Amino acid sequence: MDNILIIYSTVDGHTKSISERIKSIIGNAALVKIVSLENANKEMIEQADTIVIGASIRYGKHRSSLFSFINKHMNILKIKKSAFFSVNIVARKEHKNTHDTNPYVIKFLKLTEWRPDILDVFAGRLDFPKYGFFDKYIIKFIMWITNGPTDTTRSYEFTAWDRVDAFAKKLVA
């Protein structure tokens, strides 16, 4: 049975939720461990047969700690089966919801030498009521510019869970 390590980098917790969904879909087909990027270490990576990294976008960027982590463990990532998924609100748009068309995945691949075996992008979640004043109104402005929702009293779920499920199934295929 394969050991799959899912490492997530999240700002508001949605990437962790997606990681948990992936684990639930895989079920008993593999041993799955989920860990935050901050708590992942070399020993965990070395013990895994497959390494999955999921990372969210905030203000147009993946966190710098993501790239530091990948660079630090590049030798292991290059020889193991690996996968990457990005979580961002732009992926809610039909013409920007694949790894070939999503600007953040394209930018990610330009900024790293790592080439995962499986790539995907999932639309995230806007949770306006949870955001602080600054984030709430900056994100509202971005949504207004991009024709997204702007009602700051609501949360919006854009994740296509069937796509997350399909991604999970690829990991054990």
C-alpha positions as a printed Julia matrix, in Angstrom:
173×3 Matrix{Float64}:
   0.0    0.0     0.0
   1.37   3.4    -0.99
   2.15   6.11    1.52
   0.83   9.48    0.35
   1.9   12.66    2.08
  -0.33  15.69    1.53
   1.33  18.97    2.48
  -0.84  22.06    2.51
  -0.14  25.78    2.65
  -3.25  27.73    3.57
  -4.23  31.22    4.66
  -7.87  30.7     5.67
  -8.07  26.91    5.97
  -9.72  25.98    2.68
  -6.64  24.27    1.23
  -6.59  22.08    4.34
 -10.28  21.25    3.74
  -9.47  20.24    0.16
  -6.58  18.09    1.44
  -8.94  16.36    3.86
 -11.41  15.72    1.06
  -8.63  14.15   -1.04
  -7.77  11.86    1.87
 -11.42  10.83    2.28
 -11.76  10.0    -1.44
  -8.59   7.91   -1.46
 -10.05   5.96    1.44
  -8.33   2.64    2.0
  -6.45   2.65   -1.31
  -3.38   4.21    0.38
  -2.06   5.36    3.72
  -2.51   9.13    3.72
  -0.97  11.66    6.06
  -1.88  15.36    5.96
   0.48  17.96    7.38
   0.87  21.73    7.13
   3.82  23.09    5.19
   5.19  24.51    8.44
   5.2   21.07   10.09
   6.41  18.97    7.13
   9.95  17.67    7.36
  12.53  15.73    5.36
  11.83  12.44    7.16
   8.12  12.59    6.24
   8.97  13.3     2.62
  11.53  10.52    2.41
   9.04   7.99    3.83
   6.28   8.91    1.37
   5.82   7.15   -1.95
   3.78  10.07   -3.31
   4.05  13.71   -2.25
   1.16  16.09   -2.82
   1.5   19.8    -2.19
  -1.52  22.08   -2.14
  -1.16  25.84   -1.82
  -3.49  28.8    -1.8
  -3.12  32.22   -3.34
  -3.49  35.48   -1.47
  -3.16  38.8    -3.3
  -1.86  37.13   -6.43
   0.92  35.04   -4.91
   1.69  31.71   -3.38
   3.48  32.15   -0.07
   7.27  32.49   -0.25
   7.6   29.65    2.28
   6.17  27.32   -0.39
   9.05  28.03   -2.75
  11.6   27.78    0.05
  10.2   24.37    1.0
  10.22  23.11   -2.58
  13.77  24.32   -3.18
  14.97  22.76    0.07
  13.49  19.36   -0.85
  13.9   19.49   -4.64
  16.14  16.41   -4.84
  13.49  14.25   -3.17
  10.58  15.82   -5.07
  12.28  15.1    -8.4
  12.57  11.36   -7.78
   9.22  10.65   -6.12
   5.77  10.58   -7.64
   4.39  14.02   -6.92
   1.39  16.25   -7.41
   0.57  19.91   -6.94
  -2.7   21.8    -6.71
  -3.28  25.5    -6.39
  -6.36  26.98   -4.74
  -7.46  30.38   -5.97
 -10.6   32.37   -6.67
  -9.59  33.06  -10.29
 -10.17  29.35  -10.98
 -13.92  30.02  -10.57
 -13.81  31.26  -14.16
 -14.25  28.58  -16.79
 -11.37  29.79  -18.98
  -8.94  29.92  -16.0
  -9.7   26.65  -14.22
  -7.06  24.28  -15.6
  -3.36  24.12  -14.91
  -2.72  25.2   -18.51
  -4.95  28.3   -18.27
  -4.71  29.42  -14.65
  -2.3   32.37  -14.37
  -1.16  31.38  -10.88
  -0.24  27.82  -11.83
   1.54  29.1   -14.93
   3.45  31.6   -12.76
   4.19  28.87  -10.18
   5.77  26.67  -12.85
   7.91  29.57  -14.05
   9.19  30.18  -10.52
  10.24  26.61   -9.73
  12.13  23.79  -11.4
   9.84  21.19   -9.82
   7.6   19.46  -12.35
   4.93  17.44  -10.52
   3.51  14.37  -12.25
  -0.05  15.56  -11.57
  -1.16  19.21  -11.64
  -4.5   20.84  -11.0
  -6.16  24.0    -9.79
  -9.3   24.38   -7.73
 -11.46  27.4    -7.14
 -11.4   28.42   -3.53
 -13.76  29.97   -1.06
 -14.48  33.56   -0.12
 -15.42  33.9     3.51
 -16.0   37.63    3.87
 -17.41  37.46    7.44
 -14.14  35.88    8.7
 -11.84  38.49    7.15
 -10.45  41.47    8.99
 -11.32  44.97    7.81
  -8.35  45.38    5.46
  -8.63  41.96    3.78
 -12.41  42.23    3.49
 -12.34  45.47    1.54
  -9.27  44.75   -0.57
 -10.79  41.41   -1.61
 -14.16  43.11   -2.2
 -12.42  45.6    -4.51
 -10.66  42.76   -6.38
 -14.0   40.96   -6.75
 -15.63  44.13   -8.03
 -12.89  44.53  -10.68
 -13.2   40.87  -11.75
 -17.01  40.71  -11.7
 -17.07  38.52   -8.61
 -19.35  38.64   -5.58
 -19.05  41.7    -3.35
 -21.58  41.15   -0.55
 -19.29  41.15    2.49
 -21.96  39.63    4.74
 -21.76  36.27    2.92
 -19.4   33.39    2.21
 -19.04  31.99   -1.31
 -17.98  28.45   -2.13
 -16.53  28.05   -5.64
 -14.79  24.68   -5.26
 -15.81  22.05   -7.82
 -15.63  19.09   -5.45
 -16.06  16.61   -8.3
 -12.75  17.89   -9.73
 -11.09  17.46   -6.33
 -12.43  13.89   -6.25
 -11.04  13.19   -9.74
  -7.65  14.55   -8.68
  -7.64  12.26   -5.64
  -8.43   9.24   -7.81
  -5.48  10.04  -10.09
  -3.17   9.79   -7.09
  -4.0    6.11   -6.59
  -4.63   5.12  -10.21
